[in-house]
Short mmCIF file of N, CA, C and O in Angstrom, two decimals:
data_model
loop_
_atom_site.label_atom_id
_atom_site.label_comp_id
_atom_site.label_asym_id
_atom_site.label_seq_id
_atom_site.Cartn_x
_atom_site.Cartn_y
_atom_site.Cartn_z
N MET A 1 -6.23 3.77 35.88
CA MET A 1 -6.76 4.19 34.60
C MET A 1 -6.91 2.95 33.70
O MET A 1 -5.99 2.16 33.56
N GLU A 2 -8.04 2.83 33.06
CA GLU A 2 -8.30 1.70 32.19
C GLU A 2 -7.56 1.87 30.87
O GLU A 2 -7.55 2.95 30.27
N GLN A 3 -6.92 0.80 30.42
CA GLN A 3 -6.16 0.82 29.17
C GLN A 3 -7.07 0.47 27.99
O GLN A 3 -8.00 -0.31 28.14
N PRO A 4 -6.80 1.02 26.82
CA PRO A 4 -7.57 0.66 25.63
C PRO A 4 -7.43 -0.84 25.34
O PRO A 4 -6.43 -1.46 25.67
N MET A 5 -8.43 -1.39 24.70
CA MET A 5 -8.43 -2.80 24.36
C MET A 5 -8.30 -2.99 22.85
O MET A 5 -8.93 -3.86 22.27
N LEU A 6 -7.49 -2.17 22.22
CA LEU A 6 -7.28 -2.29 20.78
C LEU A 6 -6.58 -3.60 20.48
O LEU A 6 -5.64 -3.99 21.17
N THR A 7 -7.04 -4.30 19.47
CA THR A 7 -6.47 -5.61 19.16
C THR A 7 -5.93 -5.74 17.75
O THR A 7 -5.22 -6.70 17.46
N ASN A 8 -6.25 -4.81 16.86
CA ASN A 8 -5.89 -5.01 15.47
C ASN A 8 -6.06 -3.72 14.68
O ASN A 8 -6.87 -2.88 15.04
N ILE A 9 -5.29 -3.57 13.63
CA ILE A 9 -5.55 -2.50 12.67
C ILE A 9 -6.53 -3.08 11.66
O ILE A 9 -6.25 -4.09 11.03
N MET A 10 -7.68 -2.45 11.51
CA MET A 10 -8.69 -2.96 10.59
C MET A 10 -8.47 -2.47 9.17
O MET A 10 -8.45 -3.25 8.24
N TYR A 11 -8.35 -1.14 9.01
CA TYR A 11 -8.28 -0.54 7.68
C TYR A 11 -7.22 0.55 7.64
O TYR A 11 -6.96 1.22 8.62
N VAL A 12 -6.67 0.75 6.45
CA VAL A 12 -5.85 1.89 6.10
C VAL A 12 -6.52 2.47 4.85
O VAL A 12 -6.92 1.71 3.96
N THR A 13 -6.66 3.79 4.78
CA THR A 13 -7.35 4.39 3.64
C THR A 13 -6.36 5.01 2.67
O THR A 13 -5.48 5.76 3.07
N ILE A 14 -6.54 4.68 1.39
CA ILE A 14 -5.80 5.30 0.30
C ILE A 14 -6.83 6.03 -0.55
O ILE A 14 -7.84 5.44 -0.95
N TYR A 15 -6.62 7.34 -0.80
CA TYR A 15 -7.55 8.12 -1.60
C TYR A 15 -7.19 7.98 -3.08
O TYR A 15 -6.04 8.17 -3.46
N VAL A 16 -8.18 7.64 -3.88
CA VAL A 16 -7.96 7.38 -5.31
C VAL A 16 -8.97 8.15 -6.15
O VAL A 16 -10.08 8.43 -5.70
N THR A 17 -8.59 8.47 -7.37
CA THR A 17 -9.52 9.18 -8.26
C THR A 17 -10.34 8.22 -9.11
O THR A 17 -11.38 8.61 -9.63
N ASP A 18 -9.89 6.98 -9.26
CA ASP A 18 -10.60 5.99 -10.06
C ASP A 18 -10.47 4.64 -9.36
O ASP A 18 -9.40 4.03 -9.37
N GLN A 19 -11.55 4.18 -8.73
CA GLN A 19 -11.48 2.95 -7.94
C GLN A 19 -11.15 1.73 -8.79
O GLN A 19 -10.41 0.85 -8.34
N ASP A 20 -11.66 1.65 -10.01
CA ASP A 20 -11.37 0.49 -10.85
C ASP A 20 -9.89 0.46 -11.25
O ASP A 20 -9.25 -0.60 -11.22
N ARG A 21 -9.35 1.60 -11.60
CA ARG A 21 -7.92 1.68 -11.94
C ARG A 21 -7.06 1.34 -10.73
O ARG A 21 -6.08 0.59 -10.84
N ALA A 22 -7.44 1.85 -9.56
CA ALA A 22 -6.70 1.54 -8.34
C ALA A 22 -6.80 0.05 -8.00
O ALA A 22 -5.81 -0.57 -7.61
N LEU A 23 -7.99 -0.52 -8.16
CA LEU A 23 -8.17 -1.95 -7.90
C LEU A 23 -7.25 -2.77 -8.78
O LEU A 23 -6.59 -3.71 -8.32
N ALA A 24 -7.15 -2.42 -10.06
CA ALA A 24 -6.26 -3.14 -10.98
C ALA A 24 -4.80 -3.00 -10.52
O ALA A 24 -4.05 -3.98 -10.52
N PHE A 25 -4.40 -1.81 -10.11
CA PHE A 25 -3.02 -1.60 -9.66
C PHE A 25 -2.70 -2.47 -8.44
O PHE A 25 -1.69 -3.16 -8.40
N TYR A 26 -3.56 -2.41 -7.43
CA TYR A 26 -3.27 -3.12 -6.19
C TYR A 26 -3.42 -4.64 -6.32
O TYR A 26 -2.70 -5.38 -5.65
N THR A 27 -4.31 -5.12 -7.19
CA THR A 27 -4.47 -6.57 -7.36
C THR A 27 -3.52 -7.11 -8.42
O THR A 27 -2.78 -8.06 -8.17
N GLU A 28 -3.53 -6.54 -9.60
CA GLU A 28 -2.70 -7.05 -10.69
C GLU A 28 -1.25 -6.63 -10.56
O GLU A 28 -0.34 -7.40 -10.85
N GLY A 29 -1.01 -5.38 -10.12
CA GLY A 29 0.35 -4.88 -9.99
C GLY A 29 1.05 -5.40 -8.75
O GLY A 29 2.14 -5.97 -8.82
N LEU A 30 0.43 -5.21 -7.59
CA LEU A 30 1.06 -5.60 -6.33
C LEU A 30 0.64 -6.99 -5.85
O LEU A 30 1.20 -7.50 -4.89
N GLY A 31 -0.37 -7.59 -6.48
CA GLY A 31 -0.76 -8.95 -6.12
C GLY A 31 -1.61 -9.08 -4.87
O GLY A 31 -1.71 -10.17 -4.30
N LEU A 32 -2.25 -7.99 -4.43
CA LEU A 32 -3.13 -8.07 -3.27
C LEU A 32 -4.47 -8.69 -3.68
O LEU A 32 -4.80 -8.74 -4.86
N ASP A 33 -5.21 -9.16 -2.69
CA ASP A 33 -6.53 -9.76 -2.94
C ASP A 33 -7.62 -8.72 -2.80
O ASP A 33 -7.58 -7.88 -1.89
N LYS A 34 -8.62 -8.77 -3.68
CA LYS A 34 -9.81 -7.95 -3.50
C LYS A 34 -10.61 -8.57 -2.36
O LYS A 34 -10.84 -9.77 -2.35
N ARG A 35 -11.03 -7.76 -1.38
CA ARG A 35 -11.74 -8.26 -0.21
C ARG A 35 -13.22 -7.89 -0.22
O ARG A 35 -14.07 -8.74 -0.18
N ILE A 36 -13.51 -6.59 -0.22
CA ILE A 36 -14.90 -6.13 -0.15
C ILE A 36 -15.15 -5.21 -1.33
O ILE A 36 -14.32 -4.35 -1.65
N ASP A 37 -16.29 -5.37 -1.97
CA ASP A 37 -16.70 -4.47 -3.05
C ASP A 37 -18.21 -4.32 -2.91
O ASP A 37 -18.98 -5.14 -3.40
N PHE A 38 -18.63 -3.27 -2.20
CA PHE A 38 -20.03 -3.09 -1.85
C PHE A 38 -20.45 -1.66 -2.16
O PHE A 38 -19.78 -0.72 -1.75
N THR A 39 -21.52 -1.52 -2.90
CA THR A 39 -22.05 -0.19 -3.17
C THR A 39 -23.22 0.05 -2.24
O THR A 39 -24.20 -0.70 -2.26
N GLY A 40 -23.10 1.08 -1.43
CA GLY A 40 -24.14 1.42 -0.46
C GLY A 40 -24.52 2.88 -0.58
O GLY A 40 -24.13 3.56 -1.53
N PRO A 41 -25.23 3.38 0.41
CA PRO A 41 -25.71 4.76 0.35
C PRO A 41 -24.59 5.81 0.38
O PRO A 41 -24.77 6.92 -0.10
N ASP A 42 -23.40 5.44 0.89
CA ASP A 42 -22.28 6.38 0.94
C ASP A 42 -21.33 6.21 -0.23
O ASP A 42 -20.27 6.83 -0.27
N GLY A 43 -21.68 5.37 -1.19
CA GLY A 43 -20.81 5.12 -2.33
C GLY A 43 -20.24 3.72 -2.29
O GLY A 43 -20.67 2.86 -1.52
N ARG A 44 -19.25 3.49 -3.10
CA ARG A 44 -18.62 2.17 -3.22
C ARG A 44 -17.57 2.00 -2.14
O ARG A 44 -16.63 2.78 -2.03
N PHE A 45 -17.72 0.95 -1.34
CA PHE A 45 -16.75 0.58 -0.31
C PHE A 45 -15.93 -0.56 -0.88
O PHE A 45 -16.41 -1.67 -1.07
N LEU A 46 -14.67 -0.27 -1.22
CA LEU A 46 -13.80 -1.21 -1.91
C LEU A 46 -12.53 -1.41 -1.11
O LEU A 46 -11.86 -0.44 -0.75
N THR A 47 -12.21 -2.68 -0.79
CA THR A 47 -10.99 -2.95 -0.04
C THR A 47 -10.17 -4.04 -0.71
O THR A 47 -10.69 -4.89 -1.42
N VAL A 48 -8.86 -3.99 -0.43
CA VAL A 48 -7.92 -5.02 -0.85
C VAL A 48 -7.07 -5.37 0.36
O VAL A 48 -7.02 -4.62 1.34
N GLY A 49 -6.38 -6.51 0.29
CA GLY A 49 -5.52 -6.89 1.40
C GLY A 49 -4.56 -7.99 0.99
O GLY A 49 -4.69 -8.60 -0.08
N ILE A 50 -3.61 -8.25 1.87
CA ILE A 50 -2.65 -9.32 1.68
C ILE A 50 -3.28 -10.60 2.21
O ILE A 50 -3.91 -10.60 3.27
N ALA A 51 -3.10 -11.71 1.50
CA ALA A 51 -3.66 -12.99 1.93
C ALA A 51 -3.23 -13.28 3.37
O ALA A 51 -2.10 -13.02 3.75
N ASP A 52 -4.15 -13.79 4.15
CA ASP A 52 -3.92 -14.19 5.55
C ASP A 52 -3.63 -13.02 6.49
O ASP A 52 -3.21 -13.23 7.61
N SER A 53 -3.84 -11.78 6.05
CA SER A 53 -3.67 -10.62 6.93
C SER A 53 -5.05 -10.02 7.21
O SER A 53 -5.85 -9.86 6.29
N PRO A 54 -5.32 -9.68 8.46
CA PRO A 54 -6.61 -9.08 8.77
C PRO A 54 -6.74 -7.62 8.33
O PRO A 54 -7.83 -7.10 8.23
N VAL A 55 -5.63 -6.95 8.05
CA VAL A 55 -5.66 -5.53 7.69
C VAL A 55 -6.14 -5.39 6.24
O VAL A 55 -5.69 -6.10 5.35
N GLN A 56 -7.06 -4.45 6.03
CA GLN A 56 -7.57 -4.18 4.70
C GLN A 56 -7.29 -2.73 4.32
O GLN A 56 -7.29 -1.85 5.17
N ILE A 57 -7.06 -2.51 3.04
CA ILE A 57 -6.80 -1.17 2.51
C ILE A 57 -8.06 -0.71 1.80
O ILE A 57 -8.53 -1.37 0.87
N ILE A 58 -8.61 0.41 2.26
CA ILE A 58 -9.79 0.99 1.62
C ILE A 58 -9.33 1.86 0.47
O ILE A 58 -8.49 2.74 0.64
N LEU A 59 -9.87 1.61 -0.71
CA LEU A 59 -9.60 2.45 -1.88
C LEU A 59 -10.77 3.41 -1.99
O LEU A 59 -11.79 3.10 -2.58
N TRP A 60 -10.62 4.57 -1.37
CA TRP A 60 -11.72 5.52 -1.20
C TRP A 60 -11.68 6.60 -2.27
O TRP A 60 -10.64 7.21 -2.50
N PRO A 61 -12.82 6.87 -2.92
CA PRO A 61 -12.82 7.86 -4.00
C PRO A 61 -12.61 9.29 -3.49
O PRO A 61 -13.13 9.67 -2.46
N GLN A 62 -11.82 10.03 -4.26
CA GLN A 62 -11.58 11.45 -3.99
C GLN A 62 -11.40 12.13 -5.33
O GLN A 62 -10.81 11.56 -6.24
N SER A 63 -11.87 13.35 -5.45
CA SER A 63 -11.77 14.05 -6.73
C SER A 63 -10.32 14.30 -7.12
O SER A 63 -9.45 14.40 -6.27
N ALA A 64 -10.09 14.41 -8.40
CA ALA A 64 -8.74 14.62 -8.92
C ALA A 64 -8.13 15.93 -8.46
O ALA A 64 -6.91 16.06 -8.39
N ASP A 65 -8.95 16.92 -8.10
CA ASP A 65 -8.39 18.20 -7.67
C ASP A 65 -8.19 18.27 -6.15
O ASP A 65 -7.75 19.27 -5.64
N GLY A 66 -8.50 17.19 -5.45
CA GLY A 66 -8.29 17.15 -4.00
C GLY A 66 -6.82 16.91 -3.68
O GLY A 66 -6.02 16.63 -4.56
N PRO A 67 -6.45 17.03 -2.41
CA PRO A 67 -5.06 16.83 -2.03
C PRO A 67 -4.63 15.39 -2.25
O PRO A 67 -5.41 14.47 -2.09
N VAL A 68 -3.40 15.21 -2.65
CA VAL A 68 -2.83 13.87 -2.82
C VAL A 68 -1.97 13.59 -1.60
O VAL A 68 -1.10 14.38 -1.26
N VAL A 69 -2.23 12.48 -0.95
CA VAL A 69 -1.51 12.14 0.28
C VAL A 69 -0.23 11.37 -0.03
O VAL A 69 -0.13 10.69 -1.03
N GLY A 70 0.74 11.49 0.89
CA GLY A 70 1.92 10.65 0.83
C GLY A 70 2.92 11.00 -0.25
O GLY A 70 3.62 10.12 -0.73
N THR A 71 3.03 12.26 -0.64
CA THR A 71 3.94 12.59 -1.73
C THR A 71 5.12 13.45 -1.28
O THR A 71 5.88 13.89 -2.10
N ARG A 72 5.28 13.69 0.02
CA ARG A 72 6.42 14.49 0.48
C ARG A 72 7.72 13.74 0.24
O ARG A 72 7.81 12.55 0.47
N ASP A 73 8.75 14.45 -0.19
CA ASP A 73 10.05 13.82 -0.41
C ASP A 73 10.58 13.25 0.89
O ASP A 73 10.58 13.91 1.92
N GLY A 74 11.07 12.01 0.82
CA GLY A 74 11.68 11.38 1.97
C GLY A 74 10.72 10.78 2.97
O GLY A 74 11.11 10.02 3.83
N ALA A 75 9.46 11.14 2.90
CA ALA A 75 8.49 10.61 3.85
C ALA A 75 7.94 9.28 3.35
O ALA A 75 7.74 9.11 2.15
N PRO A 76 7.73 8.32 4.27
CA PRO A 76 7.13 7.07 3.82
C PRO A 76 5.69 7.31 3.40
O PRO A 76 5.06 8.29 3.81
N GLY A 77 5.18 6.43 2.59
CA GLY A 77 3.80 6.54 2.16
C GLY A 77 2.84 6.22 3.28
O GLY A 77 3.24 5.72 4.33
N PRO A 78 1.56 6.49 3.05
CA PRO A 78 0.55 6.18 4.07
C PRO A 78 0.34 4.68 4.21
O PRO A 78 -0.29 4.23 5.15
N LEU A 79 0.91 3.92 3.30
CA LEU A 79 0.79 2.47 3.32
C LEU A 79 2.19 1.89 3.26
O LEU A 79 2.98 2.23 2.39
N ILE A 80 2.52 1.02 4.23
CA ILE A 80 3.82 0.37 4.26
C ILE A 80 3.58 -1.12 4.23
O ILE A 80 2.89 -1.67 5.09
N LEU A 81 4.13 -1.79 3.21
CA LEU A 81 3.98 -3.22 3.04
C LEU A 81 5.32 -3.90 3.26
O LEU A 81 6.36 -3.38 2.82
N GLU A 82 5.30 -5.05 3.91
CA GLU A 82 6.53 -5.77 4.22
C GLU A 82 6.72 -6.95 3.27
O GLU A 82 5.75 -7.62 2.89
N SER A 83 7.96 -7.21 2.92
CA SER A 83 8.33 -8.31 2.04
C SER A 83 9.42 -9.14 2.70
O SER A 83 10.26 -8.61 3.42
N ASP A 84 9.42 -10.45 2.42
CA ASP A 84 10.51 -11.31 2.89
C ASP A 84 11.71 -11.25 1.95
O ASP A 84 12.82 -11.58 2.34
N ASP A 85 11.49 -10.84 0.70
CA ASP A 85 12.56 -10.73 -0.29
C ASP A 85 12.23 -9.55 -1.20
O ASP A 85 11.70 -9.72 -2.30
N LEU A 86 12.55 -8.35 -0.75
CA LEU A 86 12.14 -7.14 -1.45
C LEU A 86 12.79 -7.01 -2.82
O LEU A 86 12.15 -6.57 -3.76
N ARG A 87 14.03 -7.40 -2.96
CA ARG A 87 14.69 -7.28 -4.27
C ARG A 87 13.98 -8.15 -5.30
O ARG A 87 13.77 -7.72 -6.44
N LYS A 88 13.60 -9.34 -4.93
CA LYS A 88 12.87 -10.23 -5.83
C LYS A 88 11.50 -9.64 -6.15
O LYS A 88 11.08 -9.58 -7.31
N ASP A 89 10.76 -9.20 -5.10
CA ASP A 89 9.44 -8.61 -5.31
C ASP A 89 9.52 -7.36 -6.17
O ASP A 89 8.64 -7.10 -7.00
N PHE A 90 10.57 -6.56 -5.98
CA PHE A 90 10.76 -5.35 -6.78
C PHE A 90 10.78 -5.69 -8.26
O PHE A 90 10.12 -5.03 -9.07
N GLU A 91 11.51 -6.73 -8.63
CA GLU A 91 11.59 -7.13 -10.04
C GLU A 91 10.23 -7.61 -10.56
O GLU A 91 9.84 -7.29 -11.68
N VAL A 92 9.51 -8.36 -9.75
CA VAL A 92 8.17 -8.82 -10.13
C VAL A 92 7.25 -7.63 -10.33
O VAL A 92 6.55 -7.52 -11.35
N PHE A 93 7.23 -6.71 -9.36
CA PHE A 93 6.36 -5.53 -9.46
C PHE A 93 6.72 -4.68 -10.67
O PHE A 93 5.86 -4.20 -11.38
N ARG A 94 8.02 -4.48 -10.89
CA ARG A 94 8.46 -3.67 -12.03
C ARG A 94 8.02 -4.32 -13.35
O ARG A 94 7.58 -3.63 -14.26
N SER A 95 8.10 -5.65 -13.43
CA SER A 95 7.66 -6.33 -14.66
C SER A 95 6.16 -6.20 -14.87
O SER A 95 5.67 -6.34 -15.98
N ARG A 96 5.43 -5.91 -13.79
CA ARG A 96 3.97 -5.71 -13.87
C ARG A 96 3.61 -4.26 -14.13
O ARG A 96 2.44 -3.90 -14.14
N GLY A 97 4.59 -3.40 -14.29
CA GLY A 97 4.33 -2.01 -14.62
C GLY A 97 4.22 -1.08 -13.43
O GLY A 97 3.83 0.08 -13.59
N VAL A 98 4.58 -1.53 -12.22
CA VAL A 98 4.54 -0.67 -11.05
C VAL A 98 5.65 0.38 -11.18
O VAL A 98 6.78 0.07 -11.57
N THR A 99 5.32 1.64 -10.87
CA THR A 99 6.27 2.75 -10.94
C THR A 99 6.92 2.95 -9.58
O THR A 99 6.24 2.96 -8.56
N PHE A 100 8.24 3.15 -9.59
CA PHE A 100 8.99 3.34 -8.35
C PHE A 100 9.64 4.71 -8.34
O PHE A 100 10.00 5.25 -9.39
N VAL A 101 9.83 5.27 -7.14
CA VAL A 101 10.50 6.56 -6.97
C VAL A 101 12.00 6.38 -7.21
O VAL A 101 12.63 7.19 -7.89
N GLU A 102 12.58 5.31 -6.65
CA GLU A 102 14.00 5.01 -6.82
C GLU A 102 14.16 3.98 -7.95
O GLU A 102 13.24 3.24 -8.25
N SER A 103 15.36 3.93 -8.52
CA SER A 103 15.60 2.97 -9.61
C SER A 103 15.83 1.56 -9.10
O SER A 103 15.64 0.59 -9.84
N GLU A 104 16.22 1.42 -7.84
CA GLU A 104 16.48 0.11 -7.23
C GLU A 104 16.18 0.21 -5.73
O GLU A 104 16.29 1.29 -5.15
N PRO A 105 15.86 -0.91 -5.07
CA PRO A 105 15.74 -0.89 -3.61
C PRO A 105 17.08 -0.49 -2.99
O PRO A 105 18.14 -0.74 -3.56
N GLU A 106 17.00 0.16 -1.83
CA GLU A 106 18.22 0.63 -1.19
C GLU A 106 18.31 0.12 0.24
O GLU A 106 17.30 -0.12 0.90
N GLU A 107 19.55 -0.04 0.70
CA GLU A 107 19.81 -0.43 2.08
C GLU A 107 19.56 0.77 2.99
O GLU A 107 19.83 1.92 2.60
N TYR A 108 19.02 0.52 4.15
CA TYR A 108 18.90 1.56 5.17
C TYR A 108 19.11 0.89 6.51
O TYR A 108 19.22 -0.35 6.57
N PRO A 109 19.23 1.61 7.62
CA PRO A 109 19.63 0.99 8.88
C PRO A 109 18.79 -0.21 9.34
O PRO A 109 19.30 -1.08 10.02
N PHE A 110 17.53 -0.25 8.95
CA PHE A 110 16.67 -1.32 9.44
C PHE A 110 16.39 -2.41 8.41
O PHE A 110 15.61 -3.31 8.65
N GLY A 111 17.00 -2.30 7.21
CA GLY A 111 16.76 -3.32 6.20
C GLY A 111 16.90 -2.77 4.80
O GLY A 111 17.86 -2.07 4.47
N ILE A 112 15.92 -3.07 3.96
CA ILE A 112 15.91 -2.63 2.57
C ILE A 112 14.58 -1.93 2.32
O ILE A 112 13.55 -2.34 2.86
N ARG A 113 14.60 -0.88 1.47
CA ARG A 113 13.37 -0.14 1.20
C ARG A 113 13.33 0.35 -0.24
O ARG A 113 14.36 0.53 -0.88
N VAL A 114 12.11 0.60 -0.69
CA VAL A 114 11.87 1.24 -1.97
C VAL A 114 10.46 1.82 -1.92
O VAL A 114 9.59 1.31 -1.19
N GLU A 115 10.25 2.91 -2.64
CA GLU A 115 8.95 3.57 -2.67
C GLU A 115 8.32 3.42 -4.04
O GLU A 115 8.95 3.73 -5.06
N ALA A 116 7.08 2.94 -4.07
CA ALA A 116 6.31 2.84 -5.30
C ALA A 116 5.25 3.94 -5.28
O ALA A 116 4.97 4.52 -4.22
N THR A 117 4.66 4.22 -6.43
CA THR A 117 3.54 5.14 -6.48
C THR A 117 2.40 4.49 -7.24
O THR A 117 2.61 3.77 -8.21
N ASP A 118 1.18 4.74 -6.75
CA ASP A 118 0.01 4.22 -7.44
C ASP A 118 -0.41 5.22 -8.52
O ASP A 118 0.21 6.28 -8.65
N PRO A 119 -1.43 4.91 -9.31
CA PRO A 119 -1.82 5.81 -10.40
C PRO A 119 -2.24 7.21 -9.96
O PRO A 119 -2.25 8.14 -10.77
N ASP A 120 -2.58 7.39 -8.68
CA ASP A 120 -2.97 8.71 -8.18
C ASP A 120 -1.83 9.44 -7.48
O ASP A 120 -2.03 10.49 -6.89
N GLY A 121 -0.62 8.87 -7.52
CA GLY A 121 0.53 9.52 -6.90
C GLY A 121 0.71 9.19 -5.43
O GLY A 121 1.61 9.73 -4.79
N ASN A 122 -0.13 8.33 -4.86
CA ASN A 122 0.06 7.90 -3.47
C ASN A 122 1.31 7.03 -3.38
O ASN A 122 1.52 6.16 -4.21
N ARG A 123 2.12 7.29 -2.35
CA ARG A 123 3.31 6.47 -2.15
C ARG A 123 2.94 5.19 -1.41
O ARG A 123 2.16 5.21 -0.46
N ILE A 124 3.54 4.10 -1.85
CA ILE A 124 3.44 2.84 -1.14
C ILE A 124 4.87 2.47 -0.77
O ILE A 124 5.73 2.30 -1.64
N SER A 125 5.14 2.41 0.52
CA SER A 125 6.47 2.08 0.99
C SER A 125 6.59 0.56 1.10
O SER A 125 5.75 -0.09 1.71
N LEU A 126 7.62 0.02 0.48
CA LEU A 126 7.87 -1.42 0.54
C LEU A 126 9.13 -1.62 1.35
O LEU A 126 10.15 -0.97 1.10
N ARG A 127 9.07 -2.53 2.31
CA ARG A 127 10.18 -2.73 3.25
C ARG A 127 10.50 -4.21 3.42
O ARG A 127 9.62 -5.05 3.36
N GLU A 128 11.79 -4.48 3.68
CA GLU A 128 12.23 -5.79 4.13
C GLU A 128 13.07 -5.53 5.38
O GLU A 128 14.04 -4.78 5.33
N GLN A 129 12.66 -6.12 6.48
CA GLN A 129 13.40 -5.90 7.73
C GLN A 129 14.74 -6.62 7.68
O GLN A 129 14.85 -7.69 7.09
N ARG A 130 15.74 -6.00 8.32
CA ARG A 130 17.06 -6.60 8.41
C ARG A 130 16.97 -7.89 9.20
O ARG A 130 16.33 -7.94 10.24
N LYS A 131 17.59 -8.92 8.65
CA LYS A 131 17.58 -10.22 9.33
C LYS A 131 18.73 -10.27 10.32
O LYS A 131 19.83 -9.80 10.02
N PRO A 132 18.49 -10.83 11.50
CA PRO A 132 19.54 -10.89 12.53
C PRO A 132 20.74 -11.72 12.11
O PRO A 132 20.71 -12.54 11.29
#
C-alpha cells in the first residue's frame, strides 16, 4: 500500500467576525507576522504566521451568529503555539492586552500551559514543553 507523501502543515483556520480586529490581535497582541492579504472572488484571504515557520493561520470571516470554535472547557484551542519561555511571553502578551482563561500559566505533565482567547472567543493554547 502506498503511503501518503504529506510533508508539512500549510494552514490552520481560525474563524473570526472581524478580520481587521483579528489581524491586530494576532500581529500586535501575539506578535505574529502578517503573511498574505489578498481579496479575490471568494473574499479576503488573510493569513498570519510565526517568523521562519511555514505554517500559516487563516483568519477566515464568519458571521457573529455562527458557531464559535474552541470554547469547550478543558479542551485545547484549535491553534496551539509553542514558546521557549512561556512565563515571560505570558507577561508580554498580558501587557499587550491579550485575555487569558487562567490567571497564570500552569504546570502540567508535559510542561507549562495557558489558554488565551481572541476577540471572537477562539481559544489559543500556548505551551512550553518540559525540558529534559
